[in-house]
Coordinates of C-alpha atoms and ligand atoms in Angstrom, one line a residue:
M1128 CA 16.6 18.6 -36.0
K1129 CA 14.9 17.6 -32.7
G1130 CA 12.0 15.1 -32.4
T1131 CA 9.5 15.5 -35.2
Y1132 CA 6.0 16.5 -34.0
N1133 CA 3.1 15.5 -36.3
P1134 CA 0.1 17.4 -35.0
P1135 CA -3.2 15.5 -35.0
M1136 CA -5.3 15.8 -38.1
G1137 CA -8.2 13.9 -39.7
R1138 CA -7.3 10.5 -41.0
S1139 CA -8.9 11.0 -44.4
R1140 CA -7.3 14.5 -44.8
R1141 CA -3.9 13.0 -43.9
Y1142 CA -4.2 10.2 -46.4
L1143 CA -5.4 12.6 -49.1
A1144 CA -2.5 14.9 -48.4
A1145 CA 0.0 12.0 -48.6
A1146 CA -1.6 10.7 -51.8
L1147 CA -1.5 14.0 -53.6
T1148 CA 2.0 15.0 -52.5
G1149 CA 3.8 11.6 -52.5
P1150 CA 6.1 10.5 -55.4
Q1151 CA 3.5 7.8 -56.2
V1152 CA 1.6 10.6 -58.1
L1153 CA 4.2 10.2 -60.8
A1154 CA 2.7 6.8 -61.7
F1155 CA 0.0 8.8 -63.3
M1156 CA 2.5 10.6 -65.5
P1157 CA 1.5 8.9 -68.8
A1158 CA -2.2 9.5 -68.2
L1159 CA -1.6 13.1 -67.2
S1160 CA 0.6 13.7 -70.3
L1161 CA -1.9 12.2 -72.6
G1162 CA -4.7 14.4 -71.0
A1163 CA -2.5 17.5 -71.4
F1164 CA -1.8 16.7 -75.1
W1165 CA -5.5 16.1 -75.7
F1166 CA -6.7 19.3 -74.2
G1167 CA -3.8 21.7 -74.7
G1168 CA -1.7 20.3 -77.5
E1169 CA 2.1 19.8 -77.8
A1170 CA 3.1 22.7 -75.5
W1171 CA 1.0 21.3 -72.7
L1172 CA 2.4 17.8 -73.3
L1173 CA 6.0 19.1 -73.0
A1174 CA 5.2 21.2 -69.9
T1175 CA 3.6 18.3 -68.1
A1176 CA 6.1 15.6 -69.0
L1177 CA 9.1 17.8 -68.0
G1178 CA 7.6 20.1 -65.5
L1179 CA 6.0 17.7 -63.0
P1180 CA 9.1 15.6 -62.3
A1181 CA 11.2 18.8 -62.1
L1182 CA 8.7 20.3 -59.6
Y1183 CA 8.9 17.1 -57.5
A1184 CA 12.7 17.1 -57.5
L1185 CA 12.6 20.8 -56.6
V1186 CA 10.4 20.3 -53.5
G1187 CA 12.4 17.3 -52.5
S1188 CA 9.7 14.7 -52.7
F1189 CA 12.1 12.1 -54.1
S1190 CA 14.6 12.5 -51.3
Q1191 CA 12.5 11.2 -48.3
T1192 CA 14.2 8.8 -46.1
A1193 CA 12.2 6.0 -44.5
E1194 CA 12.2 8.0 -41.3
D1195 CA 11.0 11.2 -43.0
E1196 CA 8.3 9.1 -44.6
A1197 CA 7.1 7.8 -41.3
A1198 CA 7.2 11.2 -39.7
A1199 CA 5.4 12.9 -42.6
L1200 CA 2.6 10.3 -42.6
G1201 CA 2.3 10.7 -38.8
G1202 CA -1.0 11.0 -37.1
N1203 CA -2.4 7.5 -36.7
P1204 CA -1.5 4.3 -34.9
E1205 CA -0.4 2.6 -38.2
C1206 CA 2.3 5.4 -38.8
A1207 CA 3.5 5.1 -35.2
A1208 CA 3.6 1.3 -35.4
H1209 CA 5.5 1.7 -38.7
A1210 CA 8.1 4.1 -37.2
L1211 CA 8.4 1.7 -34.2
D1212 CA 9.0 -1.2 -36.6
H1213 CA 11.9 0.7 -38.1
A1214 CA 13.2 1.6 -34.6
I1215 CA 13.0 -2.0 -33.5
Q1216 CA 14.8 -3.3 -36.6
N1217 CA 17.5 -0.6 -36.5
A1218 CA 18.0 -1.3 -32.7
A1219 CA 18.4 -5.0 -33.4
R1220 CA 20.8 -4.4 -36.2
D1221 CA 23.0 -1.9 -34.4
R1222 CA 22.7 -3.5 -30.9
K1223 CA 20.9 -0.5 -29.6
A1224 CA 17.6 0.0 -27.7
T1225 CA 14.4 1.8 -28.3
A1226 CA 11.1 2.4 -26.4
C1227 CA 7.7 3.8 -27.0
L1228 CA 6.0 6.4 -24.7
V1229 CA 2.4 7.4 -24.9
V1230 CA 1.0 10.6 -23.3
A1231 CA -2.5 11.9 -22.6
M1232 CA -3.9 14.8 -20.8
D1233 CA -5.7 14.0 -17.6
G1234 CA -9.2 15.4 -17.0
A1235 CA -9.6 17.0 -20.5
D1236 CA -13.4 17.0 -19.9
H1237 CA -12.9 19.2 -16.9
L1238 CA -10.9 21.6 -19.0
R1239 CA -13.5 21.6 -21.7
R1240 CA -16.2 22.3 -19.2
N1241 CA -14.3 25.2 -17.6
Y1242 CA -12.9 26.8 -20.7
G1243 CA -14.6 25.3 -23.8
G1244 CA -13.5 23.1 -26.6
D1245 CA -11.5 25.7 -28.5
I1246 CA -9.3 26.5 -25.5
L1247 CA -8.9 22.8 -24.8
D1248 CA -7.6 22.3 -28.4
T1249 CA -5.3 25.3 -28.1
V1250 CA -3.9 24.1 -24.7
T1251 CA -3.4 20.5 -26.0
E1252 CA -1.7 21.7 -29.2
R1253 CA 0.6 24.1 -27.4
C1254 CA 1.6 21.5 -24.7
L1255 CA 2.3 18.9 -27.4
S1256 CA 4.3 21.4 -29.4
R1257 CA 6.9 21.5 -26.6
L1258 CA 7.7 17.8 -27.1
P1259 CA 10.5 18.3 -29.7
G1260 CA 12.2 20.6 -27.1
V1261 CA 12.7 17.7 -24.7
L1262 CA 13.3 14.9 -27.2
R1263 CA 16.4 14.0 -29.1
Q1264 CA 17.2 14.0 -32.8
G1265 CA 15.4 11.2 -34.6
D1266 CA 12.7 10.8 -31.9
Q1267 CA 9.2 10.9 -33.6
V1268 CA 5.8 12.0 -32.3
F1269 CA 2.5 10.7 -33.5
A1270 CA -1.1 11.4 -32.6
V1271 CA -2.4 7.9 -32.2
A1272 CA -5.9 8.5 -30.9
D1273 CA -8.2 11.4 -30.1
E1274 CA -6.4 12.1 -26.9
E1275 CA -3.2 10.0 -27.1
T1276 CA 0.1 10.9 -28.5
A1277 CA 2.9 8.4 -29.0
I1278 CA 6.6 9.0 -29.0
A1279 CA 8.9 6.5 -30.9
L1280 CA 12.4 6.8 -29.5
A1281 CA 15.3 6.7 -31.9
P1282 CA 17.5 3.7 -31.0
V1283 CA 20.4 4.6 -28.6
P1284 CA 23.2 2.5 -27.2
R1285 CA 21.8 2.4 -23.6
L1286 CA 18.2 2.7 -22.6
D1287 CA 17.2 1.2 -19.3
L1288 CA 14.2 1.6 -17.0
E1289 CA 15.8 4.4 -15.1
T1290 CA 16.6 6.4 -18.2
V1291 CA 13.1 6.1 -19.6
I1292 CA 11.5 7.0 -16.3
Q1293 CA 13.6 10.2 -16.2
L1294 CA 12.7 10.9 -19.8
S1295 CA 9.0 10.4 -19.0
A1296 CA 9.3 12.8 -16.1
R1297 CA 11.0 15.4 -18.3
V1298 CA 8.3 15.0 -21.0
Q1299 CA 5.6 15.3 -18.3
S1300 CA 7.1 18.5 -16.8
A1301 CA 7.3 20.0 -20.3
L1302 CA 3.7 19.2 -21.0
E1303 CA 2.5 20.4 -17.6
E1304 CA 4.0 23.9 -17.9
P1305 CA 0.9 26.3 -17.8
V1306 CA -0.3 27.7 -21.2
S1307 CA -1.2 31.3 -21.4
V1308 CA -4.5 31.8 -23.2
D1309 CA -6.0 35.3 -23.3
A1310 CA -3.9 36.4 -20.3
T1311 CA -5.0 33.4 -18.3
A1312 CA -2.6 30.7 -17.3
V1313 CA -4.2 27.3 -18.0
S1314 CA -2.7 24.3 -16.2
S1315 CA -3.1 20.7 -17.3
S1316 CA -1.8 17.5 -16.0
W1317 CA -0.6 14.6 -18.1
S1318 CA -0.1 10.9 -17.7
V1319 CA 2.6 8.9 -19.4
G1320 CA 2.8 5.1 -20.2
F1321 CA 5.8 3.5 -21.7
C1322 CA 7.2 0.2 -22.8
L1323 CA 10.9 -0.5 -23.3
G1324 CA 11.7 -2.3 -26.6
S1325 CA 13.4 -5.0 -24.5
R1326 CA 10.0 -5.6 -22.7
N1327 CA 7.9 -5.7 -25.9
P1328 CA 5.3 -8.4 -25.3
G1329 CA 5.2 -9.1 -29.1
D1330 CA 7.8 -8.6 -31.8
D1331 CA 6.7 -5.6 -33.9
G1332 CA 6.0 -1.9 -33.6
A1333 CA 2.2 -2.4 -33.2
D1334 CA 2.8 -4.6 -30.1
L1335 CA 5.2 -2.1 -28.6
L1336 CA 2.7 0.7 -29.1
Q1337 CA -0.1 -1.4 -27.7
A1338 CA 1.9 -2.2 -24.6
A1339 CA 2.8 1.5 -24.1
R1340 CA -0.9 2.3 -24.5
A1341 CA -1.9 -0.3 -21.9
A1342 CA 0.7 1.3 -19.5
L1343 CA -0.9 4.7 -20.2
A1344 CA -4.4 3.3 -19.4
D1345 CA -2.9 2.1 -16.1
A1346 CA -1.3 5.5 -15.4
R1347 CA -4.6 7.2 -16.2
R1348 CA -6.5 4.9 -13.8
N1349 CA -4.0 5.9 -11.1
G1350 CA -3.5 9.6 -12.1
P1351 CA -3.6 12.4 -12.3
S1352 CA 0.0 13.0 -13.4
A1353 CA 1.1 9.3 -13.2
I1354 CA 3.8 7.5 -15.0
R1355 CA 3.6 3.8 -15.6
A1356 CA 5.9 1.2 -17.2
H1357 CA 4.4 -1.7 -19.1
T1358 CA 4.5 -4.7 -16.7
G1359 CA 2.7 -7.3 -18.7
T1360 CA 0.2 -7.7 -15.8
Q1361 CA -1.9 -4.5 -16.5
P1362 CA -5.5 -5.2 -15.9
A1363 CA -8.2 -4.3 -18.4
P1364 CA -9.5 -0.8 -17.9
A1365 CA -12.0 -0.8 -15.0
T1366 CA -15.4 0.6 -15.8
V1367 CA -16.9 1.0 -12.4
A1368 CA -19.4 3.8 -11.9
S1369 CA -21.3 3.0 -8.8
D1370 CA -22.6 5.6 -6.4
L1371 CA -20.0 4.6 -3.8
C1372 CA -17.2 5.2 -6.3
N1373 CA -18.4 8.7 -6.9
E1374 CA -19.0 9.3 -3.2
A1375 CA -15.5 8.1 -2.4
A1376 CA -14.0 10.4 -5.0
Q1377 CA -15.9 13.3 -3.6
G1378 CA -15.0 12.3 -0.1
L1379 CA -11.3 12.4 -1.0
E1380 CA -11.8 15.9 -2.4
A1381 CA -13.6 17.0 0.8
G1382 CA -10.9 15.7 3.1
Q1383 CA -13.2 12.9 4.6
F1384 CA -10.3 10.4 4.5
R1385 CA -8.0 10.6 7.5
P1386 CA -5.4 8.3 9.1
W1387 CA -6.1 7.0 12.5
F1388 CA -3.0 6.0 14.5
Q1389 CA -2.2 2.8 16.3
P1390 CA 0.8 2.7 18.6
Q1391 CA 3.7 0.3 18.3
L1392 CA 5.8 -0.5 21.4
C1393 CA 9.4 -1.6 21.8
T1394 CA 9.4 -4.6 24.1
D1395 CA 12.9 -3.8 25.4
T1396 CA 11.9 -0.4 26.8
G1397 CA 8.2 -0.5 26.8
R1398 CA 8.2 2.9 25.0
V1399 CA 6.4 3.9 21.9
S1400 CA 8.5 3.1 18.9
G1401 CA 6.0 4.4 16.3
F1402 CA 2.4 4.8 15.1
E1403 CA 0.9 3.0 12.1
A1404 CA -1.3 5.3 10.0
L1405 CA -4.6 3.4 9.2
A1406 CA -7.0 5.1 6.8
R1407 CA -10.5 5.8 7.9
W1408 CA -13.4 7.3 5.9
Q1409 CA -15.4 9.8 8.0
H1410 CA -18.6 9.5 6.0
P1411 CA -21.0 12.4 6.6
V1412 CA -24.0 10.0 6.9
Q1413 CA -22.7 6.5 7.6
G1414 CA -20.0 7.5 10.1
I1415 CA -16.6 5.8 10.2
I1416 CA -16.1 3.4 7.3
P1417 CA -13.2 0.9 7.6
P1418 CA -10.6 0.2 4.9
A1419 CA -12.0 -3.3 4.2
V1420 CA -15.0 -1.5 2.7
F1421 CA -13.5 1.5 0.9
L1422 CA -10.2 0.2 -0.3
P1423 CA -11.8 -2.0 -3.0
V1424 CA -14.0 0.9 -4.0
L1425 CA -11.0 3.3 -4.4
E1426 CA -9.1 0.6 -6.2
K1427 CA -11.8 0.1 -8.7
S1428 CA -12.3 3.8 -9.4
G1429 CA -8.5 4.3 -9.6
N1430 CA -8.3 6.5 -6.6
L1431 CA -5.9 4.5 -4.4
E1432 CA -3.0 6.8 -5.2
R1433 CA -5.0 9.8 -4.2
L1434 CA -5.7 8.2 -0.9
A1435 CA -2.0 7.5 -0.5
H1436 CA -1.1 11.2 -1.1
E1437 CA -3.6 12.1 1.6
I1438 CA -2.4 9.6 4.1
L1439 CA 1.3 10.4 3.5
R1440 CA 0.7 14.1 3.8
Q1441 CA -1.4 13.8 7.0
S1442 CA 1.2 11.4 8.4
M1443 CA 3.9 14.1 7.9
E1444 CA 1.6 16.6 9.6
A1445 CA 1.2 14.1 12.5
I1446 CA 5.0 13.9 13.0
K1447 CA 5.0 17.7 13.2
H1448 CA 2.1 17.6 15.7
W1449 CA 3.9 15.1 18.0
D1450 CA 7.1 17.2 17.9
R1451 CA 5.1 20.4 18.7
E1452 CA 3.4 18.6 21.6
E1453 CA 6.8 17.3 22.7
V1454 CA 5.8 13.7 22.8
K1455 CA 8.4 11.2 21.7
V1456 CA 7.2 9.3 18.6
P1457 CA 10.3 8.1 16.7
R1458 CA 8.4 7.2 13.5
V1459 CA 5.2 6.9 11.6
A1460 CA 4.4 3.9 9.4
V1461 CA 2.3 4.3 6.2
N1462 CA 0.8 1.4 4.1
L1463 CA 1.6 1.3 0.4
S1464 CA -0.8 -0.4 -2.0
A1465 CA 0.3 -2.4 -5.1
A1466 CA -0.8 0.5 -7.3
E1467 CA 1.6 2.9 -5.5
L1468 CA 4.4 0.5 -5.6
S1469 CA 4.1 0.2 -9.3
N1470 CA 4.4 4.0 -9.8
P1471 CA 8.0 4.8 -10.9
T1472 CA 7.7 8.3 -9.3
L1473 CA 6.9 7.0 -5.8
A1474 CA 10.3 7.4 -4.3
D1475 CA 10.6 11.0 -5.7
R1476 CA 7.2 11.9 -4.4
V1477 CA 8.0 10.5 -0.9
A1478 CA 11.3 12.4 -0.9
W1479 CA 9.5 15.6 -1.9
E1480 CA 6.9 15.2 0.9
L1481 CA 9.7 14.6 3.5
D1482 CA 11.5 17.6 2.2
R1483 CA 8.4 19.8 2.1
F1484 CA 7.6 19.0 5.8
D1485 CA 11.3 18.9 6.8
V1486 CA 11.0 15.4 8.2
S1487 CA 14.0 13.2 8.2
P1488 CA 13.5 10.0 6.2
G1489 CA 14.4 7.9 9.2
R1490 CA 11.1 8.9 10.7
L1491 CA 9.0 7.3 8.0
T1492 CA 8.4 3.6 7.7
L1493 CA 6.7 2.2 4.6
E1494 CA 4.7 -1.0 5.0
V1495 CA 4.6 -3.2 1.9
L1496 CA 2.5 -6.3 1.8
E1497 CA 4.4 -9.6 1.5
T1498 CA 1.7 -10.8 -1.0
V1499 CA 2.3 -7.7 -3.2
V1500 CA 6.1 -7.5 -3.1
V1501 CA 7.3 -11.1 -3.4
P1502 CA 5.4 -12.7 -6.3
S1503 CA 5.4 -9.5 -8.4
G1504 CA 9.0 -9.8 -9.6
S1505 CA 8.4 -6.4 -11.1
D1506 CA 11.5 -4.3 -11.5
V1507 CA 9.6 -1.1 -10.8
V1508 CA 8.4 -2.5 -7.4
T1509 CA 11.9 -3.7 -6.5
R1510 CA 13.4 -0.4 -7.6
N1511 CA 10.9 1.6 -5.6
I1512 CA 11.4 -0.4 -2.4
N1513 CA 15.2 -0.1 -2.7
A1514 CA 15.1 3.6 -3.6
L1515 CA 12.9 4.3 -0.5
A1516 CA 15.3 2.4 1.7
D1517 CA 18.3 4.2 0.1
L1518 CA 16.5 7.5 0.9
G1519 CA 16.7 6.4 4.6
C1520 CA 13.1 5.2 5.2
T1521 CA 12.6 1.9 6.9
I1522 CA 10.7 -0.8 5.1
D1523 CA 8.3 -3.2 7.0
L1524 CA 7.1 -6.4 5.3
D1525 CA 3.5 -6.4 6.3
D1526 CA 1.3 -9.6 7.0
F1527 CA 4.5 -11.7 7.1
G1528 CA 3.6 -15.4 6.8
T1529 CA 0.5 -15.0 4.7
G1530 CA 2.4 -14.9 1.4
H1531 CA 5.3 -17.0 0.1
A1532 CA 8.3 -14.8 0.9
S1533 CA 11.4 -17.0 0.5
I1534 CA 14.6 -16.1 2.2
A1535 CA 16.1 -15.3 -1.2
S1536 CA 13.3 -12.8 -2.0
L1537 CA 13.8 -11.1 1.3
R1538 CA 17.4 -10.5 0.4
R1539 CA 16.4 -8.9 -2.9
F1540 CA 14.5 -6.1 -1.1
K1541 CA 16.0 -3.8 1.4
V1542 CA 13.5 -4.7 4.1
S1543 CA 14.4 -3.8 7.7
R1544 CA 11.6 -5.4 9.6
I1545 CA 8.9 -8.1 9.2
K1546 CA 5.5 -7.7 10.7
I1547 CA 4.4 -11.1 11.9
D1548 CA 0.7 -11.6 10.9
R1549 CA -1.9 -11.9 13.6
S1550 CA -2.6 -15.5 12.6
F1551 CA 0.7 -16.6 14.2
V1552 CA 0.2 -14.3 17.2
A1553 CA -3.3 -15.3 18.4
G1554 CA -3.1 -17.5 21.5
V1555 CA 0.8 -17.6 21.5
D1556 CA 0.7 -17.6 25.3
R1557 CA -1.4 -20.8 25.4
D1558 CA -0.6 -22.7 22.3
A1559 CA 2.8 -24.5 22.0
K1560 CA 2.5 -24.8 18.2
Q1561 CA 2.1 -21.0 17.9
Q1562 CA 5.1 -20.5 20.1
R1563 CA 7.2 -22.8 17.9
M1564 CA 6.1 -20.9 14.8
I1565 CA 6.9 -17.5 16.3
T1566 CA 10.3 -18.9 17.5
A1567 CA 11.1 -20.2 14.0
I1568 CA 10.1 -16.9 12.4
L1569 CA 12.2 -14.9 14.9
T1570 CA 15.2 -17.1 14.3
M1571 CA 14.9 -16.6 10.6
A1572 CA 14.6 -12.9 11.0
D1573 CA 17.6 -12.8 13.3
Q1574 CA 19.7 -14.8 10.8
L1575 CA 18.8 -12.3 8.1
G1576 CA 19.5 -9.3 10.3
L1577 CA 15.9 -8.2 10.3
D1578 CA 13.9 -6.7 13.2
A1579 CA 10.4 -8.1 13.9
L1580 CA 7.1 -6.7 15.1
A1581 CA 4.1 -8.9 16.1
E1582 CA 0.7 -7.5 15.0
G1583 CA -2.7 -8.1 16.4
V1584 CA -1.5 -8.5 20.0
E1585 CA -4.8 -8.6 21.9
T1586 CA -3.9 -9.7 25.4
T1587 CA -1.2 -9.0 28.1
G1588 CA -0.5 -12.7 28.0
E1589 CA 0.4 -12.6 24.3
H1590 CA 2.4 -9.4 24.8
A1591 CA 4.4 -10.9 27.6
V1592 CA 5.2 -14.2 25.8
L1593 CA 6.2 -12.3 22.6
A1594 CA 8.6 -10.1 24.6
Q1595 CA 10.1 -13.2 26.3
L1596 CA 10.6 -15.0 22.9
G1597 CA 12.6 -11.9 21.8
C1598 CA 10.1 -10.2 19.5
R1599 CA 11.3 -6.5 19.7
H1600 CA 8.1 -4.7 18.7
V1601 CA 4.4 -5.3 19.4
Q1602 CA 1.2 -3.7 18.1
G1603 CA -2.5 -4.5 18.7
F1604 CA -5.8 -3.9 20.5
G1605 CA -4.2 -5.1 23.7
I1606 CA -2.0 -2.0 23.6
A1607 CA -4.4 0.4 22.0
R1608 CA -6.9 0.5 19.1
P1609 CA -6.3 3.0 16.3
M1610 CA -7.2 6.5 17.4
P1611 CA -7.6 9.9 15.7
L1612 CA -4.6 12.2 15.7
D1613 CA -5.9 14.5 18.4
Q1614 CA -6.0 11.7 21.0
T1615 CA -2.5 10.4 20.3
A1616 CA -0.4 12.9 22.3
D1617 CA -2.5 12.3 25.5
W1618 CA -2.3 8.6 24.9
V1619 CA 1.6 8.7 24.7
R1620 CA 1.8 10.9 27.8
H1621 CA -0.5 8.6 29.7
H1622 CA 1.5 5.5 28.5
E1623 CA 4.8 7.1 29.6
R1624 CA 3.3 7.8 33.0
K1625 CA 2.3 4.1 33.3
L1626 CA 5.8 3.1 32.4
G1627 CA 7.1 4.9 35.4
Q1628 CA 5.0 2.6 37.6
P1629 CA 6.4 -0.8 38.6
T1630 CA 3.7 -2.9 36.9
G1631 CA 4.3 -1.5 33.3
I1632 CA 4.4 -4.6 31.1
G1633 CA 7.3 -3.2 28.9
R1634 CA 9.6 -3.1 32.0
A1635 CA 8.3 -6.3 33.4
T1636 CA 9.0 -8.3 30.3
G1637 CA 11.8 -6.3 28.6
Ligands
C2E1271 P1 -2.9 -4.0 8.2 O1 -1.9 -3.0 7.6 O2 -2.5 -5.4 8.5 O3 -3.4 -3.2 9.5 C1 -3.7 -3.8 10.7 C2 -5.1 -4.0 10.8 O4 -5.4 -4.8 11.9 C3 -5.9 -2.7 11.0 O5 -7.1 -2.9 10.5 C4 -6.0 -2.7 12.5 O6 -7.0 -1.8 13.0 C5 -6.2 -4.1 12.8 N1 -5.8 -4.5 14.2 C6 -4.9 -3.9 14.9 N2 -4.7 -4.5 16.1 C7 -5.6 -5.6 16.1 C8 -5.9 -6.6 17.0 O7 -5.3 -6.7 18.1 N3 -6.8 -7.5 16.6 C9 -7.4 -7.5 15.4 N4 -8.3 -8.4 15.2 N5 -7.1 -6.5 14.5 C10 -6.2 -5.6 14.8 P2 -7.8 -1.7 9.6 O8 -7.4 -0.4 10.1 O9 -9.2 -2.1 9.4 O10 -7.0 -1.9 8.3 C11 -7.1 -3.1 7.5 C12 -6.1 -3.1 6.4 O11 -6.4 -2.0 5.5 C13 -4.7 -2.8 6.8 O12 -4.2 -4.0 7.3 C14 -4.1 -2.3 5.6 O13 -3.6 -3.4 4.8 C15 -5.2 -1.6 4.9 N6 -5.0 -0.2 5.1 C16 -5.3 0.6 6.1 N7 -5.0 1.9 5.9 C17 -4.4 1.9 4.6 C18 -3.8 2.9 3.8 O14 -3.7 4.1 4.2 N8 -3.4 2.5 2.6 C19 -3.4 1.2 2.2 N9 -2.9 0.9 1.0 N10 -3.9 0.3 2.9 C20 -4.4 0.6 4.1
CA1272 CA1 0.0 -2.4 7.8
CA1273 CA1 -0.7 -6.4 8.8

C-alpha cells in the first residue's frame, strides 16, 4: 500500500465516525446487552452479546495498528501531529529520519472566481488524490486546515535536504498536472513547505508540523509554485495591502518592470566585460521608479521572485539581442535577493532558463549580497550558490566590505569575484587611506584566487588609480549610467571606436 490519503472532511463528522466505528464502542457492551434484554428478551440479549464483538472482529476493527489508527483518524492537525509523533519516535529508535511536508494550492480564489466553488473542490480533490502515487509505503497524508495538506514521511535510513527537495518537486509536479473537468483542462499551481525531522525546532510532531506550515507560508509569500525548507528565520506572514503593493503586482503582470543595463569594463583591455541588469519600474504615471522605492514594496507583497523571473528572462533576451547585433558582451550579471536565494528550486530554474534561451552558463553572473550570504549560514543558500557555480555561472559577491565576510566564509561559497563597494572607491585617487583599503582588499582577493570589480566609479581619476592598483574590472557612472536595452548595442559600438583612439582610458591604464 502506498501513502494513505485522508480526504478532508468536517471535524465533527470525523470524530463522530471514529467514535461510532472504533473498538471503544465495546465499552458500552453491558449497557447495550441490558437494553436488548429489556426490550427484546433473551434472544436479543444473546444476539447483542455475541453478535457485536463478532461483527467488529469480522470488519477488522480490533486489528488496527497505531499507524492505521493515525491514518484512519486523519483530517486534522492533531492527527497529523500524532502520526508525526510516531514517526519521530520510530526514527529515533531505529536511527532513521523523517520529515513533514505541507502543500497548498496557490490562488484558489482565482480558480473559484473563474470556475466556481464546486469545480475548485473537484480540482483540489483530484490533485490531492494523486499524492499516494508519488509517496512511499507508510507515508501518510492529512488535511490539516481548509487549504493545507500535510504529509508525514515514514522514517527511512537516509533523508537529507537534497532528497526532500527532490521529493517536494515530485509532489508538486504530480499536484500541478492539469485536471480535466467537463472536457476543460484546469491547471493549478501548488506551493510546498517542509521541515526535516533533524531540523525540528521543538521535539514533537506538533512542532514539526508547525515548522513545515511556517515554511509553506513562506513559500506562498514567494509563490506561485514555490518550495521552501524550514529555516528557523521565517518571518511572520506579511499583511501588507497598500495601493502601491497592488499597483506593483499589476505592473509586473503588465510588463512594466524591465532591467536597465550598466556596463562593466576590464581594466586590462578597456573592453566591455559585461553588463549588470538593474531593475526599473516604468510606471505609467510616475515615470521611472528606482529599486530603492519598489524593492521593499515587492518584498512586502511577496513579489520579489516574480521580479527575479522577469529580470532573468529579459537578461537572457538581452544576451540574444547583443549576439544578433554582433556586439561583444561576454556576460550579463543579475542580482539575486535573499528570497530567491532561499528557494531550493533556484538553480534548476536558472538552468532551465539558460537551456530555454540556449545561453551558455558562463555568460550569466549572479550577484549575491555579502550581507545576505555570509551571516545566513542557511544550507539552502549555500547549496544554491554552489549549485549555480557548478552549473558554470559565475558568482559575484556584491557590496563587498559592507557586511562581515570572513575569509573562511568566502571559502565556503564558490564565489569568483568580489564587487568592492562604492564606499571604498569614492575619492581613491585623492585619499591615501582609501588607497590602502583598496590595496588590502585586492591583496586578500588575490590570495583567495578571486577576481575584483570596483563599483560606483564616478571619475576618470578613480578609474585610472583602480586600474593601476590592479583592480581588473570597473563599473560606475564615470563609465556609463544604466541604460535601456535598446541603447546598449550603440553604446558598445561607440565605446569600441573610442578604444581604437590613443586616449582610451582602458589602454592608457591597462
Ligand atoms: P547594486 O547591485 O549595488 O547596484 C548598483 C547601484 O549603484 C545601482 O543602483 C546603480 O545605478 C548605482 N550606481 C552605479 N554606478 C554608480 C556610481 O558611479 N555612483 C553612484 N552613486 N551609484 C552608482 P540602482 O539601479 O538604483 O540599484 C540599487 C540596488 O537595487 C542595487 O544595488 C541592487 O542591490 C538592487 N537591485 C537592482 N536591480 C535589482 C534586481 O533586479 N533584483 C534585486 N534583487 N535587486 C536589484
Ligand atoms: Ca549588484
Ligand atoms: Ca553593489
